[in-house]
Coordinates of C-alpha atoms in Angstrom, one line a residue:
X766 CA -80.6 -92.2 2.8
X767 CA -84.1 -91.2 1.9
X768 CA -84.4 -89.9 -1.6
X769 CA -87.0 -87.1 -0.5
X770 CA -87.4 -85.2 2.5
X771 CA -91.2 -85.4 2.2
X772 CA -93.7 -86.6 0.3
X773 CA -96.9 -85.1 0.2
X774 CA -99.8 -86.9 -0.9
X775 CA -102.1 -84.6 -2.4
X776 CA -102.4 -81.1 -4.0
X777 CA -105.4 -79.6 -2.6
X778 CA -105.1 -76.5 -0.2
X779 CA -103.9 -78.6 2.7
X780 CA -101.2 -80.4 0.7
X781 CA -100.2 -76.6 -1.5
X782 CA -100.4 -75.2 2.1
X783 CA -97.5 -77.7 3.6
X784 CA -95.3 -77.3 0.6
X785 CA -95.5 -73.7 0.5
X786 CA -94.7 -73.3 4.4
X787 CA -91.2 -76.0 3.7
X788 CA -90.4 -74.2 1.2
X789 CA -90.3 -70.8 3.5
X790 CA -87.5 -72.9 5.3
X791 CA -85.7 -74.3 2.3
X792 CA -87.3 -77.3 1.6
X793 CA -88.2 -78.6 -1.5
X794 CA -91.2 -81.4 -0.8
X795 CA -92.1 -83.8 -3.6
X796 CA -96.1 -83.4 -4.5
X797 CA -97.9 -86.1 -6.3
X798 CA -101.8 -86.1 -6.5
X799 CA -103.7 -88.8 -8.2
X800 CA -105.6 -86.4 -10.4
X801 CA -104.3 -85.4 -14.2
X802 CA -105.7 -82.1 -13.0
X803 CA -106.6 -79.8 -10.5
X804 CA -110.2 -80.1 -10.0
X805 CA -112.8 -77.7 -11.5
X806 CA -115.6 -77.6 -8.8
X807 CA -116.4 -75.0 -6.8
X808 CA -116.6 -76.9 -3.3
X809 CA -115.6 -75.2 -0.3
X810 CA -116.0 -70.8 -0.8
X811 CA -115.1 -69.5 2.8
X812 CA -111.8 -68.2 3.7
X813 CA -112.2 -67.2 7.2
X814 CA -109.3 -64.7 8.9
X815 CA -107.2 -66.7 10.9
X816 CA -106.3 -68.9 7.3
X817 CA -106.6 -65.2 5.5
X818 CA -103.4 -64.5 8.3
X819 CA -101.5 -67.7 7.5
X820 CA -102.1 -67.0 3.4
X821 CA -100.8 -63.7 4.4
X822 CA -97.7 -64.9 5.7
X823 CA -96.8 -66.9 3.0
X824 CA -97.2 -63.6 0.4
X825 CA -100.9 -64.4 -0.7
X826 CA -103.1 -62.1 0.7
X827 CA -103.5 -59.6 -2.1
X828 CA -104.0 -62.2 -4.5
X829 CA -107.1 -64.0 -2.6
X830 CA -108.3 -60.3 -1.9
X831 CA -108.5 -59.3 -5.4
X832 CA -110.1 -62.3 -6.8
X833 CA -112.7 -62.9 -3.6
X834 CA -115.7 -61.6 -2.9
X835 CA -115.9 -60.1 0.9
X836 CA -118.6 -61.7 2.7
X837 CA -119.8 -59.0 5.0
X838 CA -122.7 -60.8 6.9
X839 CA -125.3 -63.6 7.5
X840 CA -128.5 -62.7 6.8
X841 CA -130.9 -64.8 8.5
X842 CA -135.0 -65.1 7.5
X843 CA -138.4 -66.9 7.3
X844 CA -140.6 -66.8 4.1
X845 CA -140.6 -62.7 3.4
X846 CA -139.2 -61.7 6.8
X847 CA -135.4 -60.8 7.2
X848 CA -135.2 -62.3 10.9
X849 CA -131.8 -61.1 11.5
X850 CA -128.1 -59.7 10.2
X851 CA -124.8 -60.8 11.7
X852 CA -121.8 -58.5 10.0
X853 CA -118.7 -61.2 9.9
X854 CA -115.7 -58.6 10.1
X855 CA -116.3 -56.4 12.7
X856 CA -114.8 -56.6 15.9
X857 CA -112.7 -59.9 15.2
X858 CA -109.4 -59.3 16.6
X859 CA -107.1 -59.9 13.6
X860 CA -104.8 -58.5 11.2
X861 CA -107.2 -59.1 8.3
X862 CA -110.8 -59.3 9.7
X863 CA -112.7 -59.4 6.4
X864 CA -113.7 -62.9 5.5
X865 CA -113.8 -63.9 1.9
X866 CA -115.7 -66.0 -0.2
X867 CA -113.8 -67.7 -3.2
X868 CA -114.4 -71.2 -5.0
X869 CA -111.8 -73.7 -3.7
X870 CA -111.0 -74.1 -7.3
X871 CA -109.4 -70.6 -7.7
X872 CA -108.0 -71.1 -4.0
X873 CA -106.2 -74.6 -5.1
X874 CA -104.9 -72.3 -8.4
X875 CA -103.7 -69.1 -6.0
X876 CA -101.8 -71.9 -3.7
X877 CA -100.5 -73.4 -7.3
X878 CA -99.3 -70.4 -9.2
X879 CA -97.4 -69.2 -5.6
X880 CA -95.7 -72.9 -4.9
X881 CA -94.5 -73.2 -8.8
X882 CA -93.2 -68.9 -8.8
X883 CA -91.3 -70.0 -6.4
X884 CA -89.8 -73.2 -7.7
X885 CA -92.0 -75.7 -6.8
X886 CA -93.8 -78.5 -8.8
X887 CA -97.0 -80.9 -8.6
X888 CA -96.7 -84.5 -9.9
X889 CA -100.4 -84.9 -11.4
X890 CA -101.8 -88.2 -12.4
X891 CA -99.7 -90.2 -9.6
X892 CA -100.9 -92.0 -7.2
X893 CA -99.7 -94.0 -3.8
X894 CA -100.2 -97.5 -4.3
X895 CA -98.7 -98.5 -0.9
X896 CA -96.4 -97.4 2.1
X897 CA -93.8 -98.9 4.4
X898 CA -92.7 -96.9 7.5
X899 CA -89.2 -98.1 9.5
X900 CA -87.3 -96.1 11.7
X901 CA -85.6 -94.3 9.3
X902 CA -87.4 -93.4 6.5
X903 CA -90.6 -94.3 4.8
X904 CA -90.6 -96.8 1.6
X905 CA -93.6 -96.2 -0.9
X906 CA -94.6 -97.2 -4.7
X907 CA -96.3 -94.4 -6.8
X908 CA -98.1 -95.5 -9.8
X909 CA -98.2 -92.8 -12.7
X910 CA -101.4 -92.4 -15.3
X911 CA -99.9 -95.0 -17.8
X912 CA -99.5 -97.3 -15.4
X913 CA -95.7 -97.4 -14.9
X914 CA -94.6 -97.8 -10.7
X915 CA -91.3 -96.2 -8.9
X916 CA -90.1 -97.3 -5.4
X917 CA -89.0 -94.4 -3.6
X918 CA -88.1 -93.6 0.1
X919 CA -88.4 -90.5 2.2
X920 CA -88.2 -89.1 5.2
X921 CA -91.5 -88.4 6.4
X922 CA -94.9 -88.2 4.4
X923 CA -98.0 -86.3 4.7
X924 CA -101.5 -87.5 3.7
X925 CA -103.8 -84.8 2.3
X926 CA -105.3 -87.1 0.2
X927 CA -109.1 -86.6 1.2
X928 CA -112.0 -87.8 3.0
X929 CA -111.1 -91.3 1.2
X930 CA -107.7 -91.1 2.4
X931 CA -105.1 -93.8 0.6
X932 CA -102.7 -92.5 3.1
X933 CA -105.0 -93.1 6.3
X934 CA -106.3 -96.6 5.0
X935 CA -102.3 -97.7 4.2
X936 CA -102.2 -97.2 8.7
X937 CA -104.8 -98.9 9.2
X938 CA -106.3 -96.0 11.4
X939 CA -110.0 -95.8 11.9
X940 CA -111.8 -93.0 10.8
X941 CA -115.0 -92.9 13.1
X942 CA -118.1 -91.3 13.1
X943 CA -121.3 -91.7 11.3
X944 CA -122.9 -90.5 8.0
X945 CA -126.1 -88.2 8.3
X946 CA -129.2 -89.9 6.6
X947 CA -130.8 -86.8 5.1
X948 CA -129.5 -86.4 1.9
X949 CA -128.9 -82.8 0.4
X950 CA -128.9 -81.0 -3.1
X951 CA -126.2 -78.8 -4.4
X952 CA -126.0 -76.2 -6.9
X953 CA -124.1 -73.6 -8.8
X954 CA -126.1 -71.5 -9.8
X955 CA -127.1 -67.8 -11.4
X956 CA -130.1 -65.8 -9.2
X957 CA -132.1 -63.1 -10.6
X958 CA -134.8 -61.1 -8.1
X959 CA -135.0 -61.5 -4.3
X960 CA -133.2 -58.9 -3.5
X961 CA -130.2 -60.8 -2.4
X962 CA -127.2 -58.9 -1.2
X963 CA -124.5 -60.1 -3.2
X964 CA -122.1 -60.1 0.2
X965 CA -124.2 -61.7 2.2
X966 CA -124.6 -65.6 2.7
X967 CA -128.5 -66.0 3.4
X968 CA -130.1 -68.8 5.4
X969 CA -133.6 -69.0 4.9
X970 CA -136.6 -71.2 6.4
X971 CA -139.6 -71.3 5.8
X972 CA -142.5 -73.9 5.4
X973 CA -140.5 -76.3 7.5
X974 CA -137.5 -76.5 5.2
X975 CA -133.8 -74.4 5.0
X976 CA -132.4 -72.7 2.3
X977 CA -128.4 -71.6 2.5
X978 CA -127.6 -69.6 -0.1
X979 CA -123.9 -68.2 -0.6
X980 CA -122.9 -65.6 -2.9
X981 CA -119.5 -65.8 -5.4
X982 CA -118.0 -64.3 -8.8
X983 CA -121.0 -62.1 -10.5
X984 CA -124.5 -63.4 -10.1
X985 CA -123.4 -67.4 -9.3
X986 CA -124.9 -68.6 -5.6
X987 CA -124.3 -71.6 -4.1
X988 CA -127.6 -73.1 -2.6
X989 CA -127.7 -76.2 -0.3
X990 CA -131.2 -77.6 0.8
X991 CA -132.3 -80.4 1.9
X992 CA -134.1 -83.0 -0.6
X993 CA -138.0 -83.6 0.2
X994 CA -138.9 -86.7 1.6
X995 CA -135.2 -87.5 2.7
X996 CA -135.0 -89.8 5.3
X997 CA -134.4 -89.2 8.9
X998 CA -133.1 -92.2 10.4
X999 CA -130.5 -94.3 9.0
X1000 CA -131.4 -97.1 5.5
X1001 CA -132.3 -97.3 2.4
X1002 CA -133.6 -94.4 0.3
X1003 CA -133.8 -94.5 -3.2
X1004 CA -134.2 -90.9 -3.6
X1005 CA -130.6 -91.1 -3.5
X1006 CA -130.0 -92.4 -7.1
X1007 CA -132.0 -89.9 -8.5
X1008 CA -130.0 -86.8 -9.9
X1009 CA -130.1 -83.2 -9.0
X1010 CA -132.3 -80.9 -11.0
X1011 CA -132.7 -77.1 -12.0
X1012 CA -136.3 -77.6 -11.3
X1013 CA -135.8 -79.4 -8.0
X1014 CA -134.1 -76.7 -6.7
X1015 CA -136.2 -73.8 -7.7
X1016 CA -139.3 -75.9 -6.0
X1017 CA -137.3 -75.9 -3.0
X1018 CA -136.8 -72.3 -3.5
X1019 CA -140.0 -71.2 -4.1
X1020 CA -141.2 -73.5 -0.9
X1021 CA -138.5 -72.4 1.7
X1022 CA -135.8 -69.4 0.3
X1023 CA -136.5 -65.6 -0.7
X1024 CA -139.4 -65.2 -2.4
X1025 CA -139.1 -63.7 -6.0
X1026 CA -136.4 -65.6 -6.7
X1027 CA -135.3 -67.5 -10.2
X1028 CA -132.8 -70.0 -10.7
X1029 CA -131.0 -70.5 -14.0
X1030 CA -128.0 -71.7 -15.8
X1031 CA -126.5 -74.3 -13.8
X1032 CA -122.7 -75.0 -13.1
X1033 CA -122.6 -78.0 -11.1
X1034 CA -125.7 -80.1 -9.7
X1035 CA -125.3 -82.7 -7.0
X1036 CA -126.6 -84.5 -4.1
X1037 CA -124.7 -85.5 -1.0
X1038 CA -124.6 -86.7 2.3
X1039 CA -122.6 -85.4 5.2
X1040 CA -120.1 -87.2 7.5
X1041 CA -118.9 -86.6 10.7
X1042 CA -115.8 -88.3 11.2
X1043 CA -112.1 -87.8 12.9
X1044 CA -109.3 -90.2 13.0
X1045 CA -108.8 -92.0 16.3
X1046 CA -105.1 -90.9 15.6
X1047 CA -103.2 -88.1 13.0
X1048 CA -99.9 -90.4 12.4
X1049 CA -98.7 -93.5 12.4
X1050 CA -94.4 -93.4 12.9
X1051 CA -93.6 -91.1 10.3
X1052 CA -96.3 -90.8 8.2
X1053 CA -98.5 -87.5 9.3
X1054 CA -102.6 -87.2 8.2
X1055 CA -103.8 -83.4 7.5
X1056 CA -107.2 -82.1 6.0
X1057 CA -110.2 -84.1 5.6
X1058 CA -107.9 -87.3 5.6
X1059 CA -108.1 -86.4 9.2
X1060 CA -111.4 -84.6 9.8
X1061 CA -114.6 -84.5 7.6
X1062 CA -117.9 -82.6 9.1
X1063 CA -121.2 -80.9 7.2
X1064 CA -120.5 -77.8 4.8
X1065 CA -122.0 -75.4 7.8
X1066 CA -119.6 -73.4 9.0
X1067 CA -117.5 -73.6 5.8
X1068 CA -114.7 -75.0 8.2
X1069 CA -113.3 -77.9 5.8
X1070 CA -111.1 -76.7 3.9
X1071 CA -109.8 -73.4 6.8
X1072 CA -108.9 -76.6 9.1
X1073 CA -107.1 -78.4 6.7
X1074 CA -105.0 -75.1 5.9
X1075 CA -104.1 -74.5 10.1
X1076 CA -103.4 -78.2 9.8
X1077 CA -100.6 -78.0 7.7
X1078 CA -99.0 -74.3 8.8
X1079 CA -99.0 -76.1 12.2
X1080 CA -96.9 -79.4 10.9
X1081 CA -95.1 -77.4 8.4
X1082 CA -92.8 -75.5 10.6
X1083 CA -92.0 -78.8 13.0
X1084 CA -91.5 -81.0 10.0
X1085 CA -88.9 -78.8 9.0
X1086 CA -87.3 -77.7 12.3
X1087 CA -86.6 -81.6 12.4
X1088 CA -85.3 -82.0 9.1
X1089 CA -82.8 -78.9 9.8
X1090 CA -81.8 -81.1 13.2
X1091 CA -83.0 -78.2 15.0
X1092 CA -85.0 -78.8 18.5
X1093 CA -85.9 -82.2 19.8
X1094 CA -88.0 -84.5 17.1
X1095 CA -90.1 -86.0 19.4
X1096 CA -91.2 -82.7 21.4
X1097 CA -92.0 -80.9 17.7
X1098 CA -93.9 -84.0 16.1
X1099 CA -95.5 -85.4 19.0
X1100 CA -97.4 -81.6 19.5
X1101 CA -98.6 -81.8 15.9
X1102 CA -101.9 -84.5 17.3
X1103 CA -102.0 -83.0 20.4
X1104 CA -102.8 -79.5 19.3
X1105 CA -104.7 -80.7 16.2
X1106 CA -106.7 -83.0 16.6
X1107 CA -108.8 -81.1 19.6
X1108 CA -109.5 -78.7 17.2
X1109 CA -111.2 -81.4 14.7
X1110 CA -113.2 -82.1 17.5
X1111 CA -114.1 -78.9 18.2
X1112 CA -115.1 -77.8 14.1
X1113 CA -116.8 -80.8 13.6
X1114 CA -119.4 -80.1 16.9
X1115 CA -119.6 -76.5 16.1
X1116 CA -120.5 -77.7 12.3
X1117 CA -122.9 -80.4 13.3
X1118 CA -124.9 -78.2 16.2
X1119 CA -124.9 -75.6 13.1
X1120 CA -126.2 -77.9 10.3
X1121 CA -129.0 -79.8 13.1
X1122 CA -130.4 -76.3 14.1
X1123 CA -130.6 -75.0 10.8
X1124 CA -131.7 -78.3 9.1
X1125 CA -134.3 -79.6 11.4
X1126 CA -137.8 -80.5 10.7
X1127 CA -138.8 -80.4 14.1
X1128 CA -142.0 -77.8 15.0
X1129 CA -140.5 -77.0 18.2
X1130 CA -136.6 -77.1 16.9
X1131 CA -138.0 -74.5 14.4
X1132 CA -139.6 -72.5 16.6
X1133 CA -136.7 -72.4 19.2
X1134 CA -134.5 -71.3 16.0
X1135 CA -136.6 -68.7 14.7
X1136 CA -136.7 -67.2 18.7
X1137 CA -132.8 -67.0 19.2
X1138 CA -132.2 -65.7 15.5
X1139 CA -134.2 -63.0 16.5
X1140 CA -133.0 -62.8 20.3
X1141 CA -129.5 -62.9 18.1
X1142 CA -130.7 -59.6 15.8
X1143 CA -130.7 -57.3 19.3
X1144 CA -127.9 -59.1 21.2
X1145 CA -124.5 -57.8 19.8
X1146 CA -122.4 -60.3 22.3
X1147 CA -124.3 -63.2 20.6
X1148 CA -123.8 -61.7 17.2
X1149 CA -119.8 -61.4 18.4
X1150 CA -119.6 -64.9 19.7
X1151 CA -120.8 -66.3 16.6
X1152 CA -118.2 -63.9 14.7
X1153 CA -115.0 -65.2 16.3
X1154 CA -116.4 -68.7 16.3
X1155 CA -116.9 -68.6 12.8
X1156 CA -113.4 -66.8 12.2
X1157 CA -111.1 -69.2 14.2
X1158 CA -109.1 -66.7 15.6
X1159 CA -109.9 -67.9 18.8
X1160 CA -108.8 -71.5 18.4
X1161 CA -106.7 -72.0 21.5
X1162 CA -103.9 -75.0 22.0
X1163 CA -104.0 -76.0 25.5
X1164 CA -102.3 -79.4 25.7
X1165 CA -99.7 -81.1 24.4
X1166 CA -95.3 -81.1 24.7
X1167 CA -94.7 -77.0 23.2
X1168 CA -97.3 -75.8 25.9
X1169 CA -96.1 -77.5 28.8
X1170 CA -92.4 -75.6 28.1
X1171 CA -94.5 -72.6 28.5
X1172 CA -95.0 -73.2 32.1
X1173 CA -98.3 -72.9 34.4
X1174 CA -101.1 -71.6 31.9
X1175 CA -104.3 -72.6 33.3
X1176 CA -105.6 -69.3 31.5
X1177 CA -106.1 -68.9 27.5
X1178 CA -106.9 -65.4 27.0
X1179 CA -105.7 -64.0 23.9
X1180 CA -102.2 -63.5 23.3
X1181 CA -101.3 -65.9 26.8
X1182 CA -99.3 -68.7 25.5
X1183 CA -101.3 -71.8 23.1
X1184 CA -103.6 -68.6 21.5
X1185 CA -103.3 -67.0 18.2
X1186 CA -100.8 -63.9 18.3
X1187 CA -102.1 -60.5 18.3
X1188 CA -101.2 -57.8 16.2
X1189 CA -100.0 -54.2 17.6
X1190 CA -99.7 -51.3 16.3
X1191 CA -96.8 -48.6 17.7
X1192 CA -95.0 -45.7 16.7
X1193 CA -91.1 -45.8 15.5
X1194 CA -89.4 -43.8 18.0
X1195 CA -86.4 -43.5 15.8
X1196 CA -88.0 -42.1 12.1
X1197 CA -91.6 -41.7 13.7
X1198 CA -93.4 -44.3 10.6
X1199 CA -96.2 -45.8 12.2
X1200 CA -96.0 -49.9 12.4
X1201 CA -97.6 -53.1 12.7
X1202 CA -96.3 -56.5 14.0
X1203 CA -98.1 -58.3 12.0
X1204 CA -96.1 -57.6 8.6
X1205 CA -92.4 -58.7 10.2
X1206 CA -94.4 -62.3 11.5
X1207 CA -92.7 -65.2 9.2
X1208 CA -93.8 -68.5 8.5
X1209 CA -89.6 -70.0 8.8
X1210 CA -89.1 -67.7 12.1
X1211 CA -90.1 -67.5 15.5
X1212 CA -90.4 -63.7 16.5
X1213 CA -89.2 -62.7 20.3
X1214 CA -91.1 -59.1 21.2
X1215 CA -89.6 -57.5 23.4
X1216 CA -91.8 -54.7 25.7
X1217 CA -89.3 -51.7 27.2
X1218 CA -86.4 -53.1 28.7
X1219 CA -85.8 -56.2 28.7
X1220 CA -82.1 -56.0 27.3
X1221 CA -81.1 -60.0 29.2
X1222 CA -84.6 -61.4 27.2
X1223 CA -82.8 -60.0 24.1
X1224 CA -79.5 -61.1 24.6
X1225 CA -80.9 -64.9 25.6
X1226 CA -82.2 -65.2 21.7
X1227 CA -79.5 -63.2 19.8
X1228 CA -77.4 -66.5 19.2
X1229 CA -80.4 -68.0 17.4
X1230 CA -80.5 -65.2 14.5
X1231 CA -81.4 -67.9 12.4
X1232 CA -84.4 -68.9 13.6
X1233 CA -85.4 -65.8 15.9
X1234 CA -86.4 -62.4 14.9
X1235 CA -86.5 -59.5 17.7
X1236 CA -88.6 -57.1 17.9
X1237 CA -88.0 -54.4 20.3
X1238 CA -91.4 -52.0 21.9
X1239 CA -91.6 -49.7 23.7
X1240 CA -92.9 -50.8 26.9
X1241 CA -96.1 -48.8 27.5
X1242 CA -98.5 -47.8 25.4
X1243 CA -101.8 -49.5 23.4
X1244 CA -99.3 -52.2 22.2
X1245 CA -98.7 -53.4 25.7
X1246 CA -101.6 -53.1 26.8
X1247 CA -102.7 -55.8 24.1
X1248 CA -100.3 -58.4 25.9
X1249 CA -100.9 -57.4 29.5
X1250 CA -97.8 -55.6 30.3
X1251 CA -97.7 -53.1 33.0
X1252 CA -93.8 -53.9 33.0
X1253 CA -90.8 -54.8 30.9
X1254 CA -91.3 -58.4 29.4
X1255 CA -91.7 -60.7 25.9
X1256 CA -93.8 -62.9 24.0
X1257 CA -92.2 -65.5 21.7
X1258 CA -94.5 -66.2 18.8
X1259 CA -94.1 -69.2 17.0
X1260 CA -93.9 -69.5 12.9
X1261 CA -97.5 -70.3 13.0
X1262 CA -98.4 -67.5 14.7
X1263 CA -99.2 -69.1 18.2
X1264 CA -97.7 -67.4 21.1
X1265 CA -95.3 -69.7 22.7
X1266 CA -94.1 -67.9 25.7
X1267 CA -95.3 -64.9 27.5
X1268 CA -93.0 -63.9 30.5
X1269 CA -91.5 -61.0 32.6
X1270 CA -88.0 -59.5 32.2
X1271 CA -87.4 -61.9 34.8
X1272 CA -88.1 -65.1 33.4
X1273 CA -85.0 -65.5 30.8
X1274 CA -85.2 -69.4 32.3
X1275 CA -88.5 -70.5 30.1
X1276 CA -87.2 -68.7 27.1
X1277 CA -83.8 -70.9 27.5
X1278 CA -85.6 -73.8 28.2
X1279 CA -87.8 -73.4 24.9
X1280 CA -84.8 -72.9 22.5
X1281 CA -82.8 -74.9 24.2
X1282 CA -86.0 -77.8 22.9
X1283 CA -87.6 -76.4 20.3
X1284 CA -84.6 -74.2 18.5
X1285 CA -81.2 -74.6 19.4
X1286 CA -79.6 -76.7 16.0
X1287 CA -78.2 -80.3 17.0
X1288 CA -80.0 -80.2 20.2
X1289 CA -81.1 -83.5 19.0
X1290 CA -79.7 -86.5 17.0
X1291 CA -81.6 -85.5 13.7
X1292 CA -84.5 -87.7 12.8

């Protein structure tokens, strides 16, 4: 017998994420990260709303809230002209529209202080020195920081171990892609003058260069430029050995941001270069890859880290419906690549179309930019397209074993069947209290609503109590309306907040042919 359930290699957002969402279903993984201690950097600062609904779910969202600061817009300009303002939470169809800005730090420390209230605990300064998968458990050695090794089995395992993934190297699975050859400069730092609203992120060109600037806790900006006389085209540079400096950056402000701007006291300098990579596969037997051990792309887009999150709410819930011998194993686990890794693909093009446009050097990519930011200033479809892009609420699963039990769905509207849920709101008949759906979601439970009679929908799900909520509507009104309905009939929203199933008071057959593969405990001989 394994000794774990699962190991979880690494304790960054995407690893905290996974062990929170087990633990929602009663199980206790085993964390171990190779660092003495969570990291102090700032890194990734966007929390965009369809991770603000899945932090939500697991009882977060008040404490990212109060510790965030909202970004409201994108302000986008050229020397001393503002070219054009996108406002990020309006109109996005979701529960909690308002994206946030917040150092990764203090995310990785909200994820923490949630996982260990609730019983859980990280292994720091322990690393994965190697791994053996067989067909029923996984054997690995974990070296500690004074040097002592254990050889340990579990179940399955999870690498969230990073761009440099142990875990992916261990499977031998390639990582392809290419690294950019411009090389960019980083800092943390405080901004006096400009005018800068503090609730904005800015991107500025001017001079033929790009500033990003992006605002968190009191007067501290993140700005991202490119480094002069960075190469192009791929070789050597020696530019690359030569460290970041305050002065550096305020030339390159003073060239290409805000004018009247000053930079001072700085928190972290650096210099980097981008990749854009995915792995040719996300798991070997039973050993799973999540995060940036998965998918790495450029900072545009603030994506990373929001990915990596979805990543693990999506394998959570599968991961433990197997360990509970609930559903069929292979049905769950093989959906986890086959709804995943499409989306990889899909952030890392949307980041690297973002970062090129923005970037470039080129007179006429410049002068293409500057005419659709301000095309984009008068065109409020544009402005909402690059909204809900931006927010990943409209991330849409269209392949793999979970959307083929939903039947023929050539269509992905929202809330159709591979989409992200929508929420309602209704009135209680019974006490009049006005509600919401979104509040009775749960990360351990798939939730059946049911719109006006549908009494034989009901009665399919009741014997699965365990792992199926109902919620009864009334079947007209606004709520409906949401979902399509013009007659009695039910969603099934998964734990992770994808609808499953939509179907008519007639179609009881898919909703037994889903719990019968997905739900029903002992369907399957457990994995």
């Amino acid at each position: 017998m394994p000794d774990s359930p699962v190991l979880i290699v690494g304790a960054g957002p995407t690893g905290l994420t996974l062990a929170l969402t087990l633990q929602r279903h009663g199980i206790e993984a085993r964390v171990i990260d190779k660092l003495e201690r969570p990291a102090d950097l700032s890194k990734a600062l966007a929390v965009w709303p369809a991770s603000l609904e899945v932090l939500a779910s697991l009882g977060m969202h008040d404490a990212f809230s109060q510790s965030a600061t909202p970004l409201r817009s994108v302000t986008f300009g050229d020397g001393a002209k503002r070219l054009a303002r996108v406002d990020m939470g309006e109109g996005i169809d979701s529960a909690y529209p308002q994206p946030i800005l917040l150092p990764q730090s203090k995310t990785e420390h909200i994820l923490h202080e949630q996982y260990v209230a609730s019983g859980g605990r990280v292994e720091r300064g322990v690393e994965l020195v190697s791994l053996d998968e067989d067909g029923d458990a996984v054997t690995v050695t974990l070296r500690d920081a004074h040097g002592h090794e254990e050889t340990t089995r579990v179940a399955w395992l999870v690498g969230a171990d990073g761009a440099r993934s142990t875990v992916r190297h261990a499977l031998g699975i390639e990582f392809e892609g290419y690294t950019e050859p411009a090389l960019f400069l980083l800092g943390d730092v405080h901004i006096d003058g400009g005018d800068l609203d503090r609730h904005s992120i800015h991107i500025w060109w001017h001079n033929g260069g790009t500033v990003a600037l992006f605002p968190f806790e009191h007067d501290v900006w993140r700005i991202i430029v490119e480094r002069e006389g960075s190469p192009q085209t791929a070789g050597d540079d020696s530019s690359a050995d030569t460290p970041a400096t305050l002065e550096e950056l305020q030339q390159a402000m003073d060239r290409h941001g805000p004018p009247g701007t000053r930079l001072s006291q700085p928190a972290w300098l650096s210099s980097f270069r981008t990749n854009e990579r995915l792995a040719v596969r996300y798991r070997g037997a039973r050993v799973f890859l999540a995060g940036d051990a998965a998918h790495i792309h450029t900072p545009a887009g603030g994506q990373g880290m929001n990915t990596g999150i979805q990543d693990a709410f999506n394998l959570g819930w599968k991961l433990a419906y197997v360990l509970q011998n609930r559903g069929d194993a292979q049905t769950l686990l093989d959906s986890y690549e086959a709804e995943r890794r499409p989306v990889g693909i899909q952030v890392i093009d949307h980041a690297s179309r973002l970062m090129h446009m923005g970037m470039s050097r080129s007179a006429l990519v410049r002068f293409v930019r500057d005419l659709a930011v301000t095309v984009l200033d008068h065109m409020p479809a544009l402005q909402m397209r690059l909204r809900t892009e931006m927010s990943e609420t409209d991330i849409t699963y269209r392949t793999g074993p979970l959307l083929a039990l939903a039947g023929d769905s050539r269509h992905f509207a929202r809330g159709l069947p591979g989409t992200r849920a929508r929420d309602v709101h209704w009135t209680d008949a019974a006490d009049g209290t006005a509600r919401t759906l979104w509040p009775s979601l749960s990360p351990a439970l798939h939730t059946l609503v049911t719109f006006g009679e549908a009494d034989d929908i009901a009665a399919r799900a009741a014997p699965h109590t365990d792992a199926v909520q109902i919620v009864r509507l009334p079947g007209t009104g606004e709520h409906a309306e949401r979902y399509g309905f013009e007659a009695p009939g039910f969603v099934l929203i998964r734990p992770d907040q994808v609808v499953a199933l939509r179907g008519s008071a007639q179609d009881g057959f898919i909703l037994d042919r889903y719990l019968e593969r997905v739900v029903r405990m002992g369907s399957a001989p457990a994995a």
